Amino acid sequence: MTTYQAPLRDTLYSLLDLHGYAAHYGALFPEAGLDGETVRAILEAMGQFAEGELAPLNASGDQAGARWAAGRVSAPPGFAAAYARFVADGWPALAQAQAHGGQGLPYSLHMAGAEFLQGANQAWCMYAMLNDGAIKTLLAGAAPEQLRMFLPKLVSGEWTATMCLTEAQAGSDLGLLSTRAVPQDDGSYRITGNKIFISSGEHDLAPNIVHLVLARLPGAPPGVRGISLFVVPRRHVLADGALGGENQVSCLSIEHKMGLKGSATCVMAFDGAQGWLVGEAHRGMASMFIFINKSRLGVATQAVAQAQAAHADALAYARQRQQGRAASGAAQPGACADALIEHADVRRMLLLQKAIVEGGRALVHHCARWVDLADGPGQEGRERAARQLGLLTPIAKACLSELACEAVDLGIQVLGGHGYMTEWGMEQRLRDVRVTRIYEGTTGIQAMDLLGRKVLADARPLQEFADEVRAWCAAWQDDAGMADLVTRLRAALRSWLDATAALAERAPDEPDLVGAVAVDYLMLAGYVVLGYMWARAAAVSGGRDGTDAMHAGKRQTARFYFDCVLPRITTHAWLIEHGAAAHGKIAAALI
Amino acid sequence: MTTYQAPLRDTLYSLLDLHGYAAHYGALFPEAGLDGETVRAILEAMGQFAEGELAPLNASGDQAGARWAAGRVSAPPGFAAAYARFVADGWPALAQAQAHGGQGLPYSLHMAGAEFLQGANQAWCMYAMLNDGAIKTLLAGAAPEQLRMFLPKLVSGEWTATMCLTEAQAGSDLGLLSTRAVPQDDGSYRITGNKIFISSGEHDLAPNIVHLVLARLPGAPPGVRGISLFVVPRRHVLADGALGGENQVSCLSIEHKMGLKGSATCVMAFDGAQGWLVGEAHRGMASMFIFINKSRLGVATQAVAQAQAAHADALAYARQRQQGRAASGAAQPGACADALIEHADVRRMLLLQKAIVEGGRALVHHCARWVDLADGPGQEGRERAARQLGLLTPIAKACLSELACEAVDLGIQVLGGHGYMTEWGMEQRLRDVRVTRIYEGTTGIQAMDLLGRKVLADARPLQEFADEVRAWCAAWQDDAGMADLVTRLRAALRSWLDATAALAERAPDEPDLVGAVAVDYLMLAGYVVLGYMWARAAAVSGGRDGTDAMHAGKRQTARFYFDCVLPRITTHAWLIEHGAAAHGKIAAALI
């Protein structure tokens, strides 16, 4: 019933107006010639691919689902052909280094455009979008022979990649995994064990699949300090790069899921499969986290993408569907009823969606800038960028996935009964986006990572972020139109920092504290970060033509964010202060 | 993967300990002999029916779905047989008057037991649970001939009923409906028009279906003041009560939906179908609201039922699934990891579920008491009960459906990746419960009903509720264990009343105000009402054996509710004060 449209206008606004990407690219990628027009042209082409090739397969892919038969998996009809076109058009290589056969464009540009693909067809992207993380992981640790064997085909997209972490008994707790790797005389390893929840572990989009597998070497210490990373191809690769016979890797079954039905979520068996160590022995978690962090930002992008599509569909519906009369008198007196959008409650829902979508997109682009800088020049700059990514990745992943679920859910509510019906596409979006709060680490896991590892264990990342916000506030405090938002942003930042200081003091004496309040802490942090994004949008659009609809909309939505969304931090701050006492130790209640 | 268990213990706690139903029944239904043991025996039998007959059909019903072929609808395998047993066991007649062939038991008892059926299989209940509202509606307005024709079979459950309101262009705005009714010489009417979203409009569980249809008489005024109600059987009923030929009623198709797939949601065509006027001409909305209000409480029950089942499954999973170590040191040092429930964040989610489920159940039972009293002795008592129901029904329907979605959603989160997998049943519960925020009027519609019609248009219902809470607080304020909760409950009530007073003052000058803040107002009201329920639970269990696990759990969960859930009203109160200014008039932002 709806047609996906890539949100090109707001993406360009966020990249160019809000984040100054033209200057960023000029400084960091001078040879790429990425001025505003070039950026637009690349994103426009990506949007066309998303709209033309992927969106038409979204509902049909959900209905057909991935299919397993005798160890083989078929993606839904059309998925393989779209992937072939994706590869033929050179999209997988966009942000890969030219030295590896890529086009050398910035990863941030890939991330911005990836939103369009995710919004058009999240399930399809599960096959197509994992190579980046695998390439980065291999580059950081694989031996030259393995790089020669796998890199070119992963860069071109001819082969796809997976990350094989989870086992039946080892989900959030990877320390429990039991897959074994036994060294062979030829320098390879035999990998044996079963993995579950492996996205695209088997499919018919590519002739080979490169698995990155966590396993234990003989005599490895227990827990996460005894895990090593291996690269295991589905089919052997001959010396000349041609495909050989099948490796001992098989897909035992695929899962039936709430959503993302077009994506094959596989149970994989490695039965003495040949593989090679990537990076150091027992340091597999560190290697894998390169992959995981990339994927977490990818999930944040997915979340924004689904929220965007839900907002666009809800807005279109609210404009054309006529029910009831505006409270202030007929808005369309000639019609039998007014459009839904004339009702204040409907506008409330649409504005909330818009605040989430455009604020979330700005945050993803903010993170993407740090991704570029983390690979940029200068040791100091790279380290600072890595710290900011460490801080912001769990926030972006978890807070945006939580808010995206809220936004898509509101999309159903705007459509009412039709939102619950399959033909309108909204319910599929909710089923699909729901997984973003789970995979690559649940919201609870992200929250404990943020509070425990990224904040309490090292004061610098948050300090640096706070300094950045304070500097921005200082620059805008004397602008008459911005003074109020600057004051409120400062207060919000203060409440984040106060909560942090209080927790730092209490945590040593209260072992359950971090776990008990982490999710509230993460949400509070997320609302502050989004407040920073919206304040910047208000500043950027405040100086623009007062009659320009987009800029007027930005100013009003910023105001809405500060009036109606940011105040949620009050409750989270209260819960951070009182939550642990209430449920940190209660178990008796759970009978 | 899970087995539904009727929550008999907490249901009896709520009915008998919290609400004093034994005394209530003794006063209102003295002849029924409903002491605690009798109540338990009836509920136990209903729970066994739910567990034994309905729960086994829940997942299979979701997978098979209702099927349409050539105008006929088949419910999923097993549904018809279970319904036959339901009728044979006499369950439909439980709370119907003995004068009409019923067993004369209180409606509140039926509601308490209905939760078990809904929790075991919400989709099946869509066929089985609509007769009560239809009977009540017919009794209030149908002519004696129609009562003779339809009542006995509806009371026994041999036939089922529908409510046919929605049309393609008329959803929340029923004033737009265009189905026509033309009077005939024999006193009947010919009904012509199409209806959509008709639950159980056609199926194979019963030989006849009694449709209650909203339509317009010739020359009727436009809008809701020109709507009349008609009773239209699927098959004609002969003078001797036997079934005749088919009426001009047909099912054109059924919907594909997010959930509730076992329930047939029908597009119905009335092509000059024979029907009879129920109640006065042009007063159909008033008649239908008898049905609708019954159904809205039914939806509140469904919401609690699904949240209950999700909580039970999540709790069982958190007890057996071992991942990671408790922050305070190994809780199960002999095992490779501790149970999930040892993690404070998991306990937070489980406690939030429990607070929603048991608080929600108490609220449903609180409403059910008023339902009994609304049919009870004394004009004054009946009117007061009707006012309380008017106030509490939209709160129970909308606030509990919102919170139930949150609780079931948390169930997925506790299960992590398994929550997203079909085999664990949790994702079906989320798909099924999601509709409770939509049908019988969306949350937005309930909220405007509450604020506009039930509160601002008449001060008495809220005043009486506030008096009740204040009296309760006065009775408990000197109890050392309760003083703190009493203070906090009073403050929460005060913030509800303050918000009401402020809105009453502003509303005349701000036409969009009610719509803009209604949902926040409803949620604030809901949290206060649930606070009243939890304070009462704390009081009841405070006096019980300190070592009894159930009572200890009640006390701790009450504390959790006041510490971690009730504080949400701060944000809602803020939004009620500031929300309308932020989005009441903004439309420019929505570009």
Coordinates of N, CA and C in Angstrom, one line a residue, chain B residues 26-195:
Chain B
G26 N -22.0 -12.0 49.0 CA -22.9 -12.3 50.1 C -24.0 -11.3 50.1
A27 N -23.7 -10.0 49.9 CA -24.7 -8.9 49.9 C -25.5 -8.9 48.6
L28 N -24.8 -9.1 47.5 CA -25.5 -8.9 46.2 C -26.1 -10.1 45.6
F29 N -25.6 -11.3 45.9 CA -26.1 -12.5 45.3 C -26.2 -13.5 46.4
P30 N -27.0 -13.2 47.5 CA -27.1 -14.1 48.6 C -27.5 -15.6 48.3
E31 N -28.4 -15.7 47.3 CA -28.8 -17.0 46.9 C -27.8 -17.9 46.2
A32 N -26.7 -17.2 45.7 CA -25.7 -18.0 45.0 C -24.7 -18.8 45.9
G33 N -24.7 -18.4 47.1 CA -23.8 -19.1 48.1 C -22.3 -19.1 47.7
L34 N -21.9 -17.9 47.2 CA -20.5 -17.8 46.7 C -19.5 -17.4 47.8
D35 N -19.2 -18.4 48.6 CA -18.1 -18.2 49.6 C -16.8 -18.4 48.8
G36 N -15.7 -18.2 49.6 CA -14.4 -18.3 48.9 C -14.2 -19.7 48.3
E37 N -14.6 -20.7 48.9 CA -14.4 -22.1 48.3 C -15.1 -22.3 47.0
T38 N -16.4 -21.8 47.0 CA -17.2 -21.9 45.7 C -16.5 -21.1 44.6
V39 N -16.1 -19.9 44.9 CA -15.4 -19.1 43.9 C -14.2 -19.8 43.4
R40 N -13.4 -20.3 44.3 CA -12.2 -21.1 43.9 C -12.6 -22.2 43.0
A41 N -13.6 -23.0 43.4 CA -14.0 -24.2 42.6 C -14.4 -23.8 41.2
I42 N -15.2 -22.7 41.0 CA -15.6 -22.3 39.7 C -14.4 -21.8 38.9
L43 N -13.6 -21.0 39.5 CA -12.4 -20.5 38.8 C -11.4 -21.6 38.4
E44 N -11.3 -22.6 39.3 CA -10.4 -23.7 39.0 C -10.9 -24.5 37.8
A45 N -12.2 -24.6 37.7 CA -12.7 -25.4 36.6 C -12.5 -24.6 35.3
M46 N -12.7 -23.2 35.4 CA -12.5 -22.4 34.2 C -11.0 -22.4 33.8
G47 N -10.1 -22.4 34.8 CA -8.7 -22.5 34.5 C -8.3 -23.8 33.9
Q48 N -9.0 -24.9 34.3 CA -8.7 -26.2 33.7 C -9.1 -26.2 32.2
F49 N -10.3 -25.6 32.0 CA -10.8 -25.6 30.6 C -9.7 -24.8 29.8
A50 N -9.3 -23.6 30.3 CA -8.3 -22.8 29.6 C -7.0 -23.6 29.3
E51 N -6.5 -24.2 30.4 CA -5.2 -24.9 30.2 C -5.4 -26.2 29.3
G52 N -6.5 -26.9 29.5 CA -6.6 -28.2 28.9 C -7.1 -28.1 27.4
E53 N -8.0 -27.2 27.2 CA -8.7 -27.1 25.9 C -8.2 -26.0 25.0
L54 N -7.9 -24.9 25.6 CA -7.6 -23.7 24.7 C -6.1 -23.5 24.5
A55 N -5.3 -23.6 25.6 CA -3.9 -23.4 25.4 C -3.2 -24.3 24.4
P56 N -3.6 -25.5 24.3 CA -2.9 -26.4 23.2 C -3.2 -25.9 21.8
L57 N -4.3 -25.1 21.6 CA -4.6 -24.6 20.3 C -4.1 -23.2 20.0
N58 N -3.3 -22.6 20.9 CA -2.9 -21.2 20.7 C -1.9 -21.1 19.6
A59 N -0.8 -21.8 19.7 CA 0.3 -21.7 18.7 C -0.2 -22.3 17.4
S60 N -0.8 -23.4 17.4 CA -1.3 -24.0 16.2 C -2.3 -23.1 15.5
G61 N -3.2 -22.5 16.3 CA -4.2 -21.6 15.7 C -3.5 -20.4 15.0
D62 N -2.4 -19.9 15.6 CA -1.7 -18.8 15.0 C -1.1 -19.2 13.7
Q63 N -0.5 -20.4 13.7 CA 0.1 -20.9 12.4 C -0.9 -21.2 11.3
A64 N -2.0 -21.9 11.7 CA -3.0 -22.2 10.7 C -3.7 -21.0 10.2
G65 N -4.1 -20.2 11.2 CA -4.9 -19.0 10.9 C -6.3 -19.4 10.5
A66 N -7.2 -18.4 10.5 CA -8.5 -18.6 10.0 C -8.4 -18.6 8.5
R67 N -9.3 -19.4 7.8 CA -9.3 -19.5 6.3 C -10.6 -19.1 5.7
W68 N -10.5 -18.4 4.6 CA -11.7 -18.1 3.9 C -11.7 -18.8 2.5
A69 N -12.9 -19.3 2.2 CA -13.0 -19.9 0.8 C -14.4 -19.9 0.4
A70 N -14.6 -19.2 -0.7 CA -16.0 -19.1 -1.3 C -17.0 -18.6 -0.3
G71 N -16.7 -17.6 0.5 CA -17.6 -17.1 1.4 C -17.7 -17.7 2.7
R72 N -17.1 -18.9 2.8 CA -17.1 -19.6 4.1 C -15.8 -19.4 4.8
V73 N -15.9 -19.4 6.2 CA -14.7 -19.2 7.0 C -14.5 -20.4 7.9
S74 N -13.3 -21.0 7.9 CA -13.0 -22.0 8.8 C -12.0 -21.5 9.9
A75 N -12.4 -21.7 11.1 CA -11.5 -21.3 12.2 C -10.4 -22.4 12.2
P76 N -9.3 -22.2 12.8 CA -8.2 -23.1 12.9 C -8.6 -24.5 13.4
P77 N -7.9 -25.5 13.1 CA -8.3 -26.9 13.6 C -8.4 -26.9 15.1
G78 N -9.5 -27.5 15.5 CA -9.7 -27.7 17.0 C -10.5 -26.6 17.6
F79 N -10.6 -25.4 16.9 CA -11.4 -24.3 17.6 C -12.9 -24.7 17.7
A80 N -13.4 -25.3 16.7 CA -14.9 -25.6 16.7 C -15.1 -26.7 17.8
A81 N -14.3 -27.7 17.9 CA -14.5 -28.7 18.9 C -14.4 -28.1 20.3
A82 N -13.4 -27.2 20.5 CA -13.3 -26.6 21.8 C -14.5 -25.8 22.2
Y83 N -15.0 -25.1 21.1 CA -16.2 -24.3 21.4 C -17.4 -25.2 21.7
A84 N -17.5 -26.3 21.0 CA -18.6 -27.2 21.3 C -18.6 -27.7 22.8
R85 N -17.4 -27.9 23.3 CA -17.2 -28.3 24.7 C -17.5 -27.2 25.6
F86 N -17.1 -26.0 25.2 CA -17.4 -24.8 26.0 C -18.9 -24.6 26.2
V87 N -19.7 -24.8 25.1 CA -21.1 -24.7 25.2 C -21.7 -25.9 26.0
A88 N -21.2 -27.1 25.7 CA -21.7 -28.2 26.4 C -21.5 -28.1 27.9
D89 N -20.4 -27.5 28.3 CA -20.1 -27.4 29.7 C -20.9 -26.3 30.4
G90 N -21.6 -25.5 29.5 CA -22.4 -24.4 30.1 C -21.7 -23.1 30.4
W91 N -20.5 -23.0 30.0 CA -19.8 -21.7 30.3 C -20.4 -20.4 29.8
P92 N -20.9 -20.4 28.6 CA -21.5 -19.1 28.1 C -22.6 -18.6 29.0
A93 N -23.3 -19.5 29.7 CA -24.5 -19.1 30.5 C -24.2 -18.7 31.9
L94 N -22.9 -18.8 32.2 CA -22.5 -18.7 33.6 C -23.1 -17.4 34.3
A95 N -22.9 -16.3 33.7 CA -23.3 -15.0 34.3 C -24.6 -14.5 33.7
Q96 N -25.3 -15.3 33.0 CA -26.6 -14.8 32.5 C -27.7 -15.1 33.5
A97 N -28.8 -14.2 33.4 CA -29.9 -14.3 34.4 C -30.6 -15.7 34.2
Q98 N -31.0 -16.2 35.4 CA -31.7 -17.5 35.3 C -33.0 -17.4 34.5
A99 N -33.6 -16.2 34.5 CA -34.8 -16.0 33.8 C -34.6 -16.2 32.3
H100 N -33.3 -16.1 31.8 CA -33.1 -16.2 30.4 C -32.3 -17.6 30.1
G101 N -32.3 -18.4 31.1 CA -31.7 -19.7 30.9 C -30.3 -19.7 31.4
G102 N -29.8 -18.7 32.1 CA -28.5 -18.6 32.6 C -28.4 -19.2 34.0
Q103 N -27.1 -19.2 34.5 CA -26.9 -19.7 35.8 C -27.0 -18.7 36.9
G104 N -27.1 -17.4 36.5 CA -27.3 -16.4 37.5 C -26.2 -16.0 38.3
L105 N -25.0 -16.4 37.9 CA -23.8 -16.0 38.7 C -23.3 -14.6 38.3
P106 N -22.5 -14.0 39.2 CA -22.2 -12.6 38.9 C -21.3 -12.4 37.7
Y107 N -21.5 -11.3 37.0 CA -20.6 -11.0 35.8 C -19.2 -10.9 36.2
S108 N -18.9 -10.4 37.4 CA -17.5 -10.2 37.9 C -16.8 -11.5 37.9
L109 N -17.5 -12.6 38.3 CA -16.9 -13.9 38.4 C -16.5 -14.4 37.0
H110 N -17.5 -14.1 36.0 CA -17.2 -14.5 34.6 C -16.0 -13.7 34.2
M111 N -15.9 -12.4 34.5 CA -14.7 -11.6 34.1 C -13.4 -12.2 34.6
A112 N -13.4 -12.5 35.9 CA -12.2 -13.0 36.5 C -11.7 -14.3 35.8
G113 N -12.7 -15.2 35.5 CA -12.3 -16.5 34.9 C -12.0 -16.3 33.4
A114 N -12.6 -15.2 32.8 CA -12.4 -15.0 31.4 C -10.9 -14.7 31.1
E115 N -10.2 -14.1 32.1 CA -8.8 -13.8 31.9 C -8.1 -15.1 31.6
F116 N -8.5 -16.2 32.2 CA -7.8 -17.5 31.9 C -7.9 -17.9 30.5
L117 N -9.2 -17.8 30.0 CA -9.4 -18.2 28.6 C -8.6 -17.3 27.7
Q118 N -8.6 -16.0 27.9 CA -7.9 -15.0 27.1 C -6.4 -15.3 27.1
G119 N -5.9 -15.6 28.3 CA -4.5 -15.9 28.4 C -4.1 -17.1 27.7
A120 N -5.0 -18.1 27.7 CA -4.7 -19.4 27.0 C -4.8 -19.3 25.5
N121 N -5.7 -18.4 25.0 CA -6.0 -18.4 23.6 C -6.9 -17.2 23.2
Q122 N -6.2 -16.0 23.0 CA -7.0 -14.8 22.8 C -7.8 -14.9 21.5
A123 N -7.2 -15.6 20.4 CA -7.9 -15.6 19.1 C -9.2 -16.5 19.3
W124 N -9.1 -17.5 20.0 CA -10.3 -18.4 20.2 C -11.4 -17.6 20.9
C125 N -11.0 -16.8 21.8 CA -12.0 -16.0 22.6 C -12.7 -15.0 21.7
M126 N -12.1 -14.6 20.6 CA -12.8 -13.7 19.8 C -14.1 -14.3 19.2
Y127 N -14.2 -15.6 19.1 CA -15.4 -16.2 18.6 C -16.4 -16.4 19.8
A128 N -15.8 -16.7 21.0 CA -16.6 -17.2 22.1 C -17.1 -16.1 23.0
M129 N -16.5 -14.9 23.0 CA -16.7 -14.0 24.2 C -17.5 -12.8 23.8
L130 N -18.2 -12.7 22.7 CA -18.9 -11.5 22.4 C -20.4 -11.6 22.7
N131 N -20.9 -12.8 23.1 CA -22.3 -12.9 23.4 C -22.8 -12.0 24.5
D132 N -22.0 -11.9 25.6 CA -22.4 -11.1 26.7 C -22.9 -9.7 26.4
G133 N -22.0 -9.1 25.6 CA -22.4 -7.7 25.2 C -23.6 -7.7 24.4
A134 N -23.7 -8.6 23.5 CA -24.9 -8.7 22.6 C -26.2 -8.9 23.4
I135 N -26.1 -9.8 24.3 CA -27.3 -10.1 25.2 C -27.7 -8.9 25.9
K136 N -26.7 -8.2 26.5 CA -27.0 -7.0 27.3 C -27.7 -5.9 26.4
T137 N -27.1 -5.8 25.2 CA -27.7 -4.8 24.3 C -29.1 -5.1 23.9
L138 N -29.3 -6.4 23.6 CA -30.7 -6.8 23.1 C -31.6 -6.6 24.3
L139 N -31.2 -7.0 25.5 CA -32.1 -6.9 26.6 C -32.5 -5.4 26.9
A140 N -31.6 -4.5 26.5 CA -31.9 -3.1 26.8 C -32.8 -2.5 25.8
G141 N -33.0 -3.2 24.6 CA -33.8 -2.5 23.6 C -34.6 -3.3 22.6
A142 N -34.4 -4.6 22.5 CA -35.0 -5.4 21.5 C -36.5 -5.7 21.9
A143 N -37.3 -5.8 20.9 CA -38.7 -6.2 21.1 C -38.8 -7.6 21.6
P144 N -39.9 -7.9 22.3 CA -40.1 -9.3 22.8 C -39.9 -10.4 21.8
E145 N -40.4 -10.2 20.6 CA -40.3 -11.2 19.5 C -38.8 -11.5 19.2
Q146 N -38.0 -10.4 19.2 CA -36.6 -10.6 18.9 C -35.9 -11.3 20.1
L147 N -36.3 -10.9 21.3 CA -35.7 -11.6 22.4 C -36.0 -13.1 22.4
R148 N -37.2 -13.4 22.1 CA -37.6 -14.8 22.0 C -36.8 -15.5 20.9
M149 N -36.6 -14.8 19.8 CA -35.9 -15.4 18.6 C -34.4 -15.6 18.9
F150 N -33.8 -14.7 19.6 CA -32.3 -14.7 19.7 C -31.7 -15.1 21.1
L151 N -32.4 -14.7 22.1 CA -31.8 -14.7 23.4 C -31.4 -16.1 23.9
P152 N -32.3 -17.1 23.8 CA -32.0 -18.4 24.4 C -30.7 -18.9 23.8
K153 N -30.6 -18.8 22.5 CA -29.4 -19.4 21.8 C -28.1 -18.6 22.0
L154 N -28.3 -17.3 22.3 CA -27.1 -16.6 22.6 C -26.7 -16.9 24.1
V155 N -27.6 -17.0 25.0 CA -27.3 -17.3 26.3 C -26.6 -18.7 26.4
S156 N -27.1 -19.7 25.7 CA -26.5 -21.0 25.8 C -25.2 -21.1 25.0
G157 N -25.0 -20.1 24.1 CA -23.8 -20.1 23.3 C -24.0 -20.9 22.0
E158 N -25.1 -21.4 21.8 CA -25.3 -22.2 20.5 C -25.1 -21.3 19.3
W159 N -25.5 -20.1 19.4 CA -25.2 -19.1 18.4 C -24.2 -18.1 19.0
T160 N -23.4 -17.4 18.1 CA -22.5 -16.4 18.5 C -23.0 -15.0 18.0
A161 N -22.4 -14.0 18.4 CA -22.8 -12.6 18.1 C -21.6 -11.8 17.5
T162 N -22.0 -10.7 16.8 CA -20.9 -9.8 16.4 C -21.4 -8.4 16.7
M163 N -20.5 -7.4 16.6 CA -20.9 -6.0 16.5 C -20.4 -5.5 15.2
C164 N -21.3 -5.0 14.4 CA -20.9 -4.5 13.0 C -21.0 -3.0 13.0
L165 N -19.8 -2.4 13.3 CA -19.8 -0.9 13.3 C -19.0 -0.3 12.2
T166 N -17.7 -0.7 12.1 CA -16.8 -0.1 11.2 C -17.1 -0.3 9.7
E167 N -17.0 0.8 8.9 CA -17.0 0.7 7.5 C -15.7 1.3 6.9
A168 N -15.5 1.0 5.7 CA -14.1 1.4 5.1 C -13.8 2.9 5.4
Q169 N -14.8 3.7 5.3 CA -14.6 5.1 5.4 C -14.9 5.6 6.9
A170 N -15.4 4.7 7.7 CA -15.9 5.1 9.0 C -15.3 4.2 10.1
G171 N -14.2 4.6 10.7 CA -13.5 3.9 11.7 C -13.8 4.5 13.0
S172 N -12.8 5.3 13.5 CA -13.0 6.0 14.8 C -14.2 7.0 14.6
D173 N -14.5 7.4 13.4 CA -15.5 8.4 13.2 C -16.8 7.7 12.6
L174 N -17.6 7.1 13.5 CA -18.7 6.3 13.1 C -19.8 7.2 12.4
G175 N -19.7 8.5 12.7 CA -20.7 9.4 12.1 C -20.7 9.3 10.5
L176 N -19.6 8.8 10.0 CA -19.5 8.7 8.5 C -20.1 7.5 7.9
L177 N -20.7 6.6 8.8 CA -21.1 5.3 8.2 C -22.3 5.5 7.3
S178 N -22.4 4.6 6.3 CA -23.4 4.8 5.2 C -24.3 3.6 5.0
T179 N -24.2 2.5 5.8 CA -25.1 1.4 5.7 C -26.5 1.9 5.9
R180 N -27.4 1.4 5.0 CA -28.8 1.9 5.0 C -29.8 0.8 5.6
A181 N -30.8 1.2 6.2 CA -31.9 0.3 6.6 C -33.2 0.8 6.2
V182 N -34.0 0.0 5.4 CA -35.2 0.5 4.8 C -36.4 -0.3 5.5
P183 N -37.3 0.4 6.1 CA -38.4 -0.3 6.8 C -39.3 -1.1 5.8
Q184 N -39.8 -2.3 6.2 CA -40.6 -3.1 5.4 C -42.0 -3.2 6.1
D185 N -43.0 -3.6 5.3 CA -44.4 -3.6 5.8 C -44.5 -4.5 7.0
D186 N -43.7 -5.6 7.1 CA -43.9 -6.6 8.2 C -43.2 -6.1 9.5
G187 N -42.7 -4.9 9.5 CA -42.0 -4.4 10.7 C -40.5 -4.7 10.7
S188 N -40.1 -5.5 9.8 CA -38.6 -5.7 9.7 C -38.0 -4.6 8.8
Y189 N -36.7 -4.7 8.6 CA -35.9 -3.7 7.8 C -35.0 -4.5 6.9
R190 N -34.7 -3.8 5.7 CA -33.7 -4.4 4.8 C -32.4 -3.6 5.0
I191 N -31.4 -4.3 5.3 CA -30.1 -3.6 5.6 C -29.2 -3.8 4.5
T192 N -28.6 -2.7 4.0 CA -27.7 -2.8 2.9 C -26.4 -1.9 3.1
G193 N -25.3 -2.6 3.0 CA -24.0 -1.9 3.2 C -22.9 -2.9 3.5
N194 N -21.7 -2.4 3.5 CA -20.5 -3.2 3.8 C -19.9 -2.8 5.1
K195 N -19.4 -3.8 5.8 CA -18.7 -3.5 7.1 C -17.4 -4.2 7.0

